[in-house]
Each structure stands twice: as C-alpha cells, then as structure tokens.
Coordinates of C-alpha atoms and ligand atoms in Angstrom, one line a residue:
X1 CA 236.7 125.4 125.1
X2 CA 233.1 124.0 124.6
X3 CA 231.1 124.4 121.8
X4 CA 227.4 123.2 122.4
X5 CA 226.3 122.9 118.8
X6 CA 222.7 123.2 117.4
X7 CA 220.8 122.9 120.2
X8 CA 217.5 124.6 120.8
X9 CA 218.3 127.4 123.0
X10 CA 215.1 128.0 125.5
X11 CA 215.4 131.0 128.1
X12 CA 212.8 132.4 129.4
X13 CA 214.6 135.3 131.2
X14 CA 216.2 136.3 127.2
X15 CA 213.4 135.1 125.4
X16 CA 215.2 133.3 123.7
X17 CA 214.0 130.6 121.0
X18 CA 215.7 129.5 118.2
X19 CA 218.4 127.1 117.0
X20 CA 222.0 128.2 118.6
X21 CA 225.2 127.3 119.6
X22 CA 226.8 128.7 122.8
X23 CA 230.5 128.7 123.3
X24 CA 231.9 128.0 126.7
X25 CA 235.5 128.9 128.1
X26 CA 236.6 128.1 131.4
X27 CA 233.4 128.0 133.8
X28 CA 231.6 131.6 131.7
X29 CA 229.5 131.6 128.2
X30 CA 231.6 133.4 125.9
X31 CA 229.5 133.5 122.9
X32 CA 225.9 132.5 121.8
X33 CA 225.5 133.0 118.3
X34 CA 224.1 130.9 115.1
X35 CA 227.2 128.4 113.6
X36 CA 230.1 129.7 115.9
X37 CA 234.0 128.9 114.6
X38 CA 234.2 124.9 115.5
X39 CA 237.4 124.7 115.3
X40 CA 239.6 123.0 118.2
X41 CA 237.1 123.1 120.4
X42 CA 235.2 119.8 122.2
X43 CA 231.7 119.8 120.2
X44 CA 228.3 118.3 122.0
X45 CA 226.2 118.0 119.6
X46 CA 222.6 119.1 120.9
X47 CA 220.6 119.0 117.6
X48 CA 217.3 117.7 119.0
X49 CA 217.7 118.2 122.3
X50 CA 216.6 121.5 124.3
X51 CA 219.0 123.6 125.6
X52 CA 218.2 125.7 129.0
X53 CA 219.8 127.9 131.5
X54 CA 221.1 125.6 134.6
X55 CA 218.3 124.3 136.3
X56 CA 217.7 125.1 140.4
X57 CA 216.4 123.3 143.3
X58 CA 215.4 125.1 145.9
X59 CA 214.4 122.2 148.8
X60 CA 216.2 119.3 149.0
X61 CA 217.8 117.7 151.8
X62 CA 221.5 115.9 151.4
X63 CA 221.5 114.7 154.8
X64 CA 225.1 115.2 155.4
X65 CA 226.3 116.2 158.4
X66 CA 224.7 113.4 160.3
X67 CA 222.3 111.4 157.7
X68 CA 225.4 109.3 156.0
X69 CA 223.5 106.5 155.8
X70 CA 220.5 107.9 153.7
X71 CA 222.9 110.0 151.3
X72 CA 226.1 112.2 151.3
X73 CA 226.7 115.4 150.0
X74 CA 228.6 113.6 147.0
X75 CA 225.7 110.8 146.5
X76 CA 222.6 113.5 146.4
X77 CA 224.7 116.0 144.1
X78 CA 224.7 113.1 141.7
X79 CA 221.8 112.3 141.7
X80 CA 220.5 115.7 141.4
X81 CA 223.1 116.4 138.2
X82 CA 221.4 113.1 136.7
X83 CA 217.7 114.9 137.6
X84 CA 219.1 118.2 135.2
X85 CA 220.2 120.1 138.4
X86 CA 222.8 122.4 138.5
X87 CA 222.7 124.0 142.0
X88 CA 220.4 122.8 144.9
X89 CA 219.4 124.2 148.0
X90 CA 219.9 122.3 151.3
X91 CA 217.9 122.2 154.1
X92 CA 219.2 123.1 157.6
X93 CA 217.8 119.8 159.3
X94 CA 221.1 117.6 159.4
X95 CA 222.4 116.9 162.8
X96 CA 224.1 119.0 164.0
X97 CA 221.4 121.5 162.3
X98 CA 222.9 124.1 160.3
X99 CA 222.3 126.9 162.9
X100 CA 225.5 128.6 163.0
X101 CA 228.7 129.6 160.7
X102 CA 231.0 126.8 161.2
X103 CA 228.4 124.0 160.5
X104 CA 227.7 126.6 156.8
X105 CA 231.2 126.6 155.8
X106 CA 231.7 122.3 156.7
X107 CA 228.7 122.1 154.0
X108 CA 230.4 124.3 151.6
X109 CA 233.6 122.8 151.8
X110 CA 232.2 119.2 151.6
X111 CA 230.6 120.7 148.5
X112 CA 233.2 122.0 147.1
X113 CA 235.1 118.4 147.5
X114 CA 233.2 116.3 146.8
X115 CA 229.6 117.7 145.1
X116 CA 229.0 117.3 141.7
X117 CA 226.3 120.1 140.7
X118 CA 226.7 123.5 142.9
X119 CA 225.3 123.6 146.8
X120 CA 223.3 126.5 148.3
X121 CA 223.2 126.1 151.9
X122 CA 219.7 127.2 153.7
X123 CA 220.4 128.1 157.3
X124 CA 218.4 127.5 160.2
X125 CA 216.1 130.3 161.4
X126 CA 216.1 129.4 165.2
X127 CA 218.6 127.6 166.6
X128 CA 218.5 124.0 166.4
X129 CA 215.1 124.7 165.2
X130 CA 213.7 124.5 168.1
X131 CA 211.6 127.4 167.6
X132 CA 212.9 129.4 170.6
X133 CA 216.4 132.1 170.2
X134 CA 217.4 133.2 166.2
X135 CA 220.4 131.2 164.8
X136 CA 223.5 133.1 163.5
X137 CA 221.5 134.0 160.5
X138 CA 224.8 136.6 159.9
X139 CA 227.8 135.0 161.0
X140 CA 225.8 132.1 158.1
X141 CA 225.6 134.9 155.8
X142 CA 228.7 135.8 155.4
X143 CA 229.6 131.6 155.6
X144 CA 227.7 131.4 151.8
X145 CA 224.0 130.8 153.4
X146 CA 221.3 131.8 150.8
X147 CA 218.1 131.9 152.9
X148 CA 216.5 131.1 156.1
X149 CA 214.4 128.0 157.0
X150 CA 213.2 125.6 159.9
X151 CA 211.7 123.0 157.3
X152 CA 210.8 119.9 159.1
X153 CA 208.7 122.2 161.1
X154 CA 207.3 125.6 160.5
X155 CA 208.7 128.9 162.6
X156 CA 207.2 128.1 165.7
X157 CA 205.4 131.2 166.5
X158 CA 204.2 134.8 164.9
X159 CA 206.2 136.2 167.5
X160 CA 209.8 134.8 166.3
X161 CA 208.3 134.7 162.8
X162 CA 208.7 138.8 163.1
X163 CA 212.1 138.4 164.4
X164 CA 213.4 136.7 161.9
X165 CA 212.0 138.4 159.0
X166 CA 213.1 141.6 160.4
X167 CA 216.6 139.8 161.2
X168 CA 216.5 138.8 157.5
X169 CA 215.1 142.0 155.9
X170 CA 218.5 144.0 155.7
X171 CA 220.4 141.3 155.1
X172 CA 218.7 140.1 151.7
X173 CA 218.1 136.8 153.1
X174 CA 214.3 135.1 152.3
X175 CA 212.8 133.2 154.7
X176 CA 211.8 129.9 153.6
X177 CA 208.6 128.4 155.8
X178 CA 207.2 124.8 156.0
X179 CA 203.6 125.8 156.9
X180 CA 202.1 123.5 159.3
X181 CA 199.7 123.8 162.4
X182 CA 201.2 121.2 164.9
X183 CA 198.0 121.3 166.6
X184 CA 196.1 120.4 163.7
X185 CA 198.8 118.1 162.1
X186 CA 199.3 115.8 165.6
X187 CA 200.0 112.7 164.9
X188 CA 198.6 112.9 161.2
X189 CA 200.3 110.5 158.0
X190 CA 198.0 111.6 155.2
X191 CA 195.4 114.5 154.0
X192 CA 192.2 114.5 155.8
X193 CA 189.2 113.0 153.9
X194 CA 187.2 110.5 152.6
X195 CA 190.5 108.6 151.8
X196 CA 192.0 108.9 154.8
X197 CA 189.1 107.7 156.1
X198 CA 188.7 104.3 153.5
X199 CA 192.3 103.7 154.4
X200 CA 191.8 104.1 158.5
X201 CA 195.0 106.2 158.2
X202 CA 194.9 109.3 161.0
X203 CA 194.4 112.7 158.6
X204 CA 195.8 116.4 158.6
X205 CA 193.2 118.8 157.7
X206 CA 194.1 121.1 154.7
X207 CA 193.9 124.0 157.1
X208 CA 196.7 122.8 158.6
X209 CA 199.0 124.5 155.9
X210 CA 197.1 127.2 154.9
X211 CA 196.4 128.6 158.7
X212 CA 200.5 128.8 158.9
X213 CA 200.4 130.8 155.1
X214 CA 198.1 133.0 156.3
X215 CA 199.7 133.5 159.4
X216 CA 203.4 134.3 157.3
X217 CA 201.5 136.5 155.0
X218 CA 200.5 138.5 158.1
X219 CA 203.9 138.8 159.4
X220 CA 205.7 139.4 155.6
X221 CA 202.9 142.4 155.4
X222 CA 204.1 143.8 159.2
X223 CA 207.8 143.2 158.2
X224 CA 208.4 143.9 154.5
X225 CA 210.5 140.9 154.5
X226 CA 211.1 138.1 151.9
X227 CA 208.9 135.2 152.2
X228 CA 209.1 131.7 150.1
X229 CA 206.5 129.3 151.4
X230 CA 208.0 125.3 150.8
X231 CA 206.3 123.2 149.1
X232 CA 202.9 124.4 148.9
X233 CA 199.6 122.0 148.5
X234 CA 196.6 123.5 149.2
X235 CA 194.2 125.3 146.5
X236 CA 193.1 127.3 150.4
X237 CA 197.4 127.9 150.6
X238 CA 197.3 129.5 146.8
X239 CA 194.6 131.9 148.0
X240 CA 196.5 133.6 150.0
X241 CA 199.9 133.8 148.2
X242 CA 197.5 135.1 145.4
X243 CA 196.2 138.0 147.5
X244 CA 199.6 138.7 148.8
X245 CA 200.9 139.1 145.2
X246 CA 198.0 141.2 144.1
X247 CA 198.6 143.5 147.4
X248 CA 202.7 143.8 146.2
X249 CA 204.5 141.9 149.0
X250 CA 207.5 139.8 148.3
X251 CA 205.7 136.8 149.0
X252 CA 206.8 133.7 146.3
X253 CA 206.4 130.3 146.2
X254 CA 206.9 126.3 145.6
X255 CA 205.2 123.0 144.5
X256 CA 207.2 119.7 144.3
X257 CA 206.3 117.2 141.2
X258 CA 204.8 115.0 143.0
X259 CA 201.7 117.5 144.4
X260 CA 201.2 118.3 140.7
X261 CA 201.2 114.6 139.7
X262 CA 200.0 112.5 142.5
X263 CA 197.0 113.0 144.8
X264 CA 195.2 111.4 148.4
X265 CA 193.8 108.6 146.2
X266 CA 196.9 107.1 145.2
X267 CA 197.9 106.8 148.8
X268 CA 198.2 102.7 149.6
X269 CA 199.5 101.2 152.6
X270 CA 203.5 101.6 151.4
X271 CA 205.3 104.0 153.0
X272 CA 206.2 105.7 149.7
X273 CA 203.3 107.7 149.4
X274 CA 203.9 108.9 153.2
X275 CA 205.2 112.7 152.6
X276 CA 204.7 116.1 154.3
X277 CA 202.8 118.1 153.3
X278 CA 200.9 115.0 152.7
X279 CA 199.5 114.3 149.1
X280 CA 196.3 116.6 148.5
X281 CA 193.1 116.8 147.3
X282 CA 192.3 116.3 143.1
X283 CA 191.0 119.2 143.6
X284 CA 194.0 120.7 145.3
X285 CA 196.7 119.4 142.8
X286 CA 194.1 121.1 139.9
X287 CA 194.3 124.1 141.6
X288 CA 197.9 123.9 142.1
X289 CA 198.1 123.1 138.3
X290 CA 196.8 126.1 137.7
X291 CA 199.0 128.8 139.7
X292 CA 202.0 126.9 137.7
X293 CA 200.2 127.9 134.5
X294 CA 199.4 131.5 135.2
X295 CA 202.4 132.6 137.5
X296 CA 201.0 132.4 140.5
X297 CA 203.2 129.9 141.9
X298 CA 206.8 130.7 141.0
X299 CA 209.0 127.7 141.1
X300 CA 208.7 123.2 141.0
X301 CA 211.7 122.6 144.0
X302 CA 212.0 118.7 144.7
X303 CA 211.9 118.4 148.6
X304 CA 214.2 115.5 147.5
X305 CA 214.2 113.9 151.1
X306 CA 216.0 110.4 151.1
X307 CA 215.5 108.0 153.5
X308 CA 217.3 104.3 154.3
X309 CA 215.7 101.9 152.8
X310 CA 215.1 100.0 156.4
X311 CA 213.3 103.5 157.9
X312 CA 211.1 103.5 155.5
X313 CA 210.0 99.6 155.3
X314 CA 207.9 99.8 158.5
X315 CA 204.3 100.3 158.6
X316 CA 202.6 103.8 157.4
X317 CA 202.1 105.3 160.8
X318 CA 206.1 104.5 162.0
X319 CA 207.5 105.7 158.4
X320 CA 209.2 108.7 158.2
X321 CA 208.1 111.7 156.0
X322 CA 209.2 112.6 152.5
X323 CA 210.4 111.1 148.8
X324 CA 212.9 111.5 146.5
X325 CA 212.5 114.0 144.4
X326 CA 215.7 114.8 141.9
X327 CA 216.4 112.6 139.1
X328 CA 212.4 112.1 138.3
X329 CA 211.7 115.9 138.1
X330 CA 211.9 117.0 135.0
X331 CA 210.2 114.2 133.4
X332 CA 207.1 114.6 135.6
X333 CA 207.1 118.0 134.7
X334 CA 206.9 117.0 130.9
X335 CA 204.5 114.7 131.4
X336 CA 202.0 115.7 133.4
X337 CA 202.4 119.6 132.5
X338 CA 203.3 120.3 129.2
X339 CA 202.2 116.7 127.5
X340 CA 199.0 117.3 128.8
X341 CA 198.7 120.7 127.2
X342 CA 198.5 122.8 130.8
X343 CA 202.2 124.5 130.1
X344 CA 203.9 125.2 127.6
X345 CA 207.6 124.1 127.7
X346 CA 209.0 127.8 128.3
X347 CA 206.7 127.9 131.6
X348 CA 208.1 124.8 132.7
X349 CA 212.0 125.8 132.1
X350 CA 211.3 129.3 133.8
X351 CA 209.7 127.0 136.9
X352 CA 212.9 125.3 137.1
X353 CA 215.0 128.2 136.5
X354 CA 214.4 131.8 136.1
X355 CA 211.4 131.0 138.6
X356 CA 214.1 129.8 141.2
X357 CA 216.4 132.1 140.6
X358 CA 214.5 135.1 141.1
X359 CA 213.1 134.1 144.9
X360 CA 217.0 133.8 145.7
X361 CA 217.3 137.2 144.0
X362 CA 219.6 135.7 141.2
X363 CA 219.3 136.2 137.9
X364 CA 219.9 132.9 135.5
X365 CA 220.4 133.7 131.9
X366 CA 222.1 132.0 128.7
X367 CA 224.4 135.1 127.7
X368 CA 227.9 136.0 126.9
X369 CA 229.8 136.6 130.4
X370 CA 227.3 134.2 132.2
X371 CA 228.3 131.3 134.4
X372 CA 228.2 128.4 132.2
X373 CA 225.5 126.2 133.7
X374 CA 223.2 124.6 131.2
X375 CA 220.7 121.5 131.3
X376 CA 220.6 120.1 128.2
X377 CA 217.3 118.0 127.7
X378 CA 215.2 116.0 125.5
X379 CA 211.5 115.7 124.7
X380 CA 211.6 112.7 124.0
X381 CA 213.6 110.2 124.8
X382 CA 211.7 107.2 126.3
X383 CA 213.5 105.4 129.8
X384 CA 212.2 103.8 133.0
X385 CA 213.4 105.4 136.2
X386 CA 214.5 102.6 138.8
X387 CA 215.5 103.7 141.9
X388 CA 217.9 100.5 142.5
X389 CA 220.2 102.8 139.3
X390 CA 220.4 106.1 141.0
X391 CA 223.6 107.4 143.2
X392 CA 221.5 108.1 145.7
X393 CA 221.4 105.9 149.0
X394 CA 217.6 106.0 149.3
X395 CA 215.3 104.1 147.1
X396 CA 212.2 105.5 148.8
X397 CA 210.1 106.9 145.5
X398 CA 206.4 106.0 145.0
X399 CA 207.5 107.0 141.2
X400 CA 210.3 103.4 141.0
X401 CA 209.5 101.3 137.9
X402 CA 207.7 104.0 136.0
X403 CA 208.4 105.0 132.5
X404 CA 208.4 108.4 130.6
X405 CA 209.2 110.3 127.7
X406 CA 211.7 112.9 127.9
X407 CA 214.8 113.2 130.1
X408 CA 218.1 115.2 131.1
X409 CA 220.6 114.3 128.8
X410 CA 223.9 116.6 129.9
X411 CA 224.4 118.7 132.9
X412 CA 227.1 121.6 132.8
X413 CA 228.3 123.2 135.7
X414 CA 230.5 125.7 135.5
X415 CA 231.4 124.8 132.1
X416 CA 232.4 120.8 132.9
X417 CA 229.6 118.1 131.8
X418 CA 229.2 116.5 134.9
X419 CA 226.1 114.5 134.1
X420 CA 225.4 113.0 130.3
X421 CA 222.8 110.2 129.9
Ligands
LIG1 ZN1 209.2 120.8 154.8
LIG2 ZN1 211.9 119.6 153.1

C-alpha cells in the first residue's frame, strides 16, 4: 500500500483543492481523505508538490514497429513517464502502419512488456494510409485501438472522410485528423510569410490547415461523428472548431507546447525548428493562447515525434518533420501559461488531463475506486532539460539546453512510481 502524504490535490474533474493524502492499494485509489492511518504503508511525501490525476498524451509517435533506431516502445514510454505522462497515444505511422488487428495487438503487447507509462494505440483510418480502402478500424477495436487517424497526412479526401466517420460513429471511435492541403503544403518546410521569405525557406500558407478543418467540420456535421483535429496552429483553424462547438457537434481539439511557446520568427536554419504543422504566426500562437484559456481548445498532446540524430542533421529542406515533445511539456506549459498569468494552474492540469480524457470519452478522476495514476509535480523546482539525459533515442528538440522552473517529480501508474525526479 501507498500513502501519498500531504500533497496538494488538484482535479479539475472533482474540483478538488486542498491539502490531501490519497491511499493506493494494488493499481486503484482506495481512499482520499485529510491525514489517513500511516501505518505500514510506503509514504511519498508530497508536501509542496502538486498532486494531479495521471496526465494524457494524445499524439505521440514511439516509432516501434519499424523506427528502432529513433526510439522503442520502452525508450519513448520513459521518456514520457519522466515528461509526467501516464498513458500516451500512438500514432499509426510505424512500418508496417498500424492498419489492421494483428499489428494493434504486437503494440499492446510490446507495451505491456516492456512500456513504462500505459499505451493507447491510434489505428490507421485507410489502409496503409494511403488514403484509398478503410483499415480494419473493428477487427483494431476490439485489438484495444482508441481512435482513428492517418497523421503524417490528413484523410485524403471528403469522400473517405464520410466513410470513416460513419465507420467510426457506432463504434465510439473518434477520428483524429492532421489537417493539411497537399496542394497548398507541396514541398513547403515552414509557415508562409515574411519570415519564410527573410530566410529563403519555401512556405505553407496558413490556409493550408484550416481549408482541411473546415473541410472535417463539414463532414463531422453530415456524419454526427467524433472529430479531434491534431495539433492545431492557426487562429483561421480555431475559427472553425469555435463555430462547430457553438453549433453542438462533437468536434474537440489539440495544441502541442511548442505552438503555444514558439513561433515563425524563431525558425533558424537548424533542422530543429522544422515541424508540421510548421511554427505559426505571433499572432497565431496568441490566438491559440487564447482558446487554451477559455475552453475552446480542449487538450496540449505533444506530437512527441523523435528522429535519429543523423536524419535530422542535414539541411532544412532534406530534414524530416517533427520534435520531441514529452519530457519538456509540462514545464512549457508552466512557463509560458500559467507564469505568465494566461492560465491558471487548474486549466493547465484539466489540458493535460480531464481535457484528454474526455475526447477519448474517458473520464480521469482522483477518487476512491479509481485507477491509480497520479503526476505528482512541482512549481518550482529549477532544472535544465538536456536532450543528451533523456531515454529517448532522439535528441532532435529546438527546447535542448533551456532551463525552467517547475517539473514532474513522480509518475504513478497503476499504483507503481515508475518515474521520480
Ligand atoms: Zn500530424
Ligand atoms: Zn503526429
């Protein structure tokens, strides 16, 4: 049994906030209460630190089967249970994709042997993603599959957008979109503007994403279906998830920490500022600040997406896409969120946990009976993030060398600390 003593207990699903402990035994809360019995039981002390409901990633990409040499199912678990995570989602685009039941249950049993926080497999929505017949969206159901995605590349048309959204409907499966125009995007490696143009780098209009929004919002209103758009950029992007909200459909979605943090003018010629969606606007990310203050957008996922060090040390054009995105998370969050005065920590825990929860229809709550997943964090301990320390096998984060206040401290899963700082 595990008593977590004293910490400050911050759910935004309970509303709870006060001083607690919370007694764990086996993998399930059995008690939260003020000064529980102590007695024979292991004690973490949490007296200054914060104490939240497990958090959730919804988008990142572990790369196993097939990526080995960018990170494992074991090396990105870690690295997400050092980030505060205790379950993340992963992304269909391993090779083989995960298109079909027996690829789902190799992930879940890889998981299950060798992960260190909890694994949600995303299945494919077409198969191989290639935009052309559906996947086994059921047979990957009933493997443990918890939504629907081609990320890497948006549904390719309207036209299979409906079939899989009516595929998904009835099965309680959302359907998770990268929104992109490839015709727009073509051979693009940052946002469109006067940056891209300073830096001579080729640019991707903002309409790029918010064309394929629109476009999703169109087929989630013909369908009735659960749609999550992925990592979301654009102020134009926000507009419509707004109006689909105010109109009632089950439309939710994501920004990653570094759209809220960096922007197109911190892009230099190194390939870690190379990322898709690309970085946005200032006024983009201040718009994006904004739906994370006032609900509109309802969870911060990662789109942790490692890459070997040798892929990414070529020039910008030849790089591939993305960043890592676990371990530095939560810290961005505190700093450039709730530091700065736009959120208040309870909006920040509920974008990392209830927020998450809820798209995957879940619930995530610190009460007796619950599944014991907690991340236990502080304000503000002060640390430098250095990629060269991390479990993962990437390095590829424009955020390596920087230093903030506040940091995951313990991760519990299922009742084990798997993580403590
Ligand atoms: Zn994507
Ligand atoms: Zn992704």
């Amino acid at each position: 049994m595990l008593l977590i003593r004293n910490g400050r207990v911050l759910d935004p699903a309970m509303k709870t906030d006060a001083t607690l402990d919370i007694l764990i035994e086996g993998d399930r809360i059995s008690r939260v209460g003020p000064e529980l019995d102590a007695r024979d039981r292991e004690i973490f002390d949490a007296r200054g630190l914060i104490v939240a409901p497990g958090f959730i990633d919804l988008h990142g990409h572990l790369r196993e089967p097939g990526g080995e040499m960018s990170e494992t199912i074991e090396t990105g678990t870690k690295s997400a249970a050092r980030g505060g995570f205790t379950a993340v989602c992963c992304m269909p685009n391993t090779q083989p994709v995960n298109d079909n039941a027996s690829v789902t249950r190799s992930i879940v049993e890889r998981a299950a042997a060798a992960g260190i926080v909890r694994v949600w497999p995303i299945g494919a929505a077409s198969l191989g993603s290639k935009g052309e017949a559906l996947a086994e969206i059921s047979a990957m159901k009933a493997a443990g599959i918890v939504a629907v995605s081609d990320d890497g590349k948006p549904v390719a048309t309207a036209r299979l957008m409906r079939q899989v959204m009516d595929y998904c409907t009835p099965l309680g499966l959302p359907v998770i979109d990268h929104c992109e125009d490839p015709s727009l995007f073509a051979g693009g490696v940052m946002r469109e503007g006067p940056n891209s143009l300073k830096l001579g780098l080729q640019g991707i209009p903002a309409a790029s994403e918010s064309i394929c929004v629109g476009r999703d919002i169109e087929m989630a209103l013909l369908t009735g279906a659960r749609l999550h758009i992925a990592h979301m950029s654009t102020s134009g992007s926000l507009a419509y998830v707004r109006a689909a909200k105010r109109n009632k459909l089950r439309v939710t979605c994501e920004v990653t920490p570094h759209h809220f943090t960096l922007t197109d003018e911190d892009v230099r010629y190194d390939t870690h500022y190379k990322m898709n969606p690309p970085l946005a606007s200032r006024a983009d990310r201040d718009a994006l600040i904004a739906g994370l203050a006032d609900g509109s957008i309802d969870a911060i996922a990662t789109d942790h997406a490692p890459h070997h060090p040798a892929s990414k040390d070529v020039e910008f054009d030849r790089a591939p896409f993305g960043v890592l995105g676990f371990e530095t998370a939560l810290a961005l969050g505190l700093t450039e969120l709730v530091d700065s005065g736009k959120l208040s920590l309870t909006r920040l825990v509920e974008l990392f946990t209830t927020g998450p929860a809820r798209v995957l229809g879940l619930e995530r709550k610190i009460a007796a009976g619950e599944p014991a997943d907690l991340t236990i964090f502080s304000t503000e301990h002060t640390w430098t993030y250095r990629t060269a320390d991390s479990p993962s096998k990437s390095r590829n984060s424009p955020f390596d060398g920087r230093s903030f206040r506040g940091a995951p401290m313990a991760t519990v899963v299922a009742g084990r600390i798997v993580y403590r700082r």
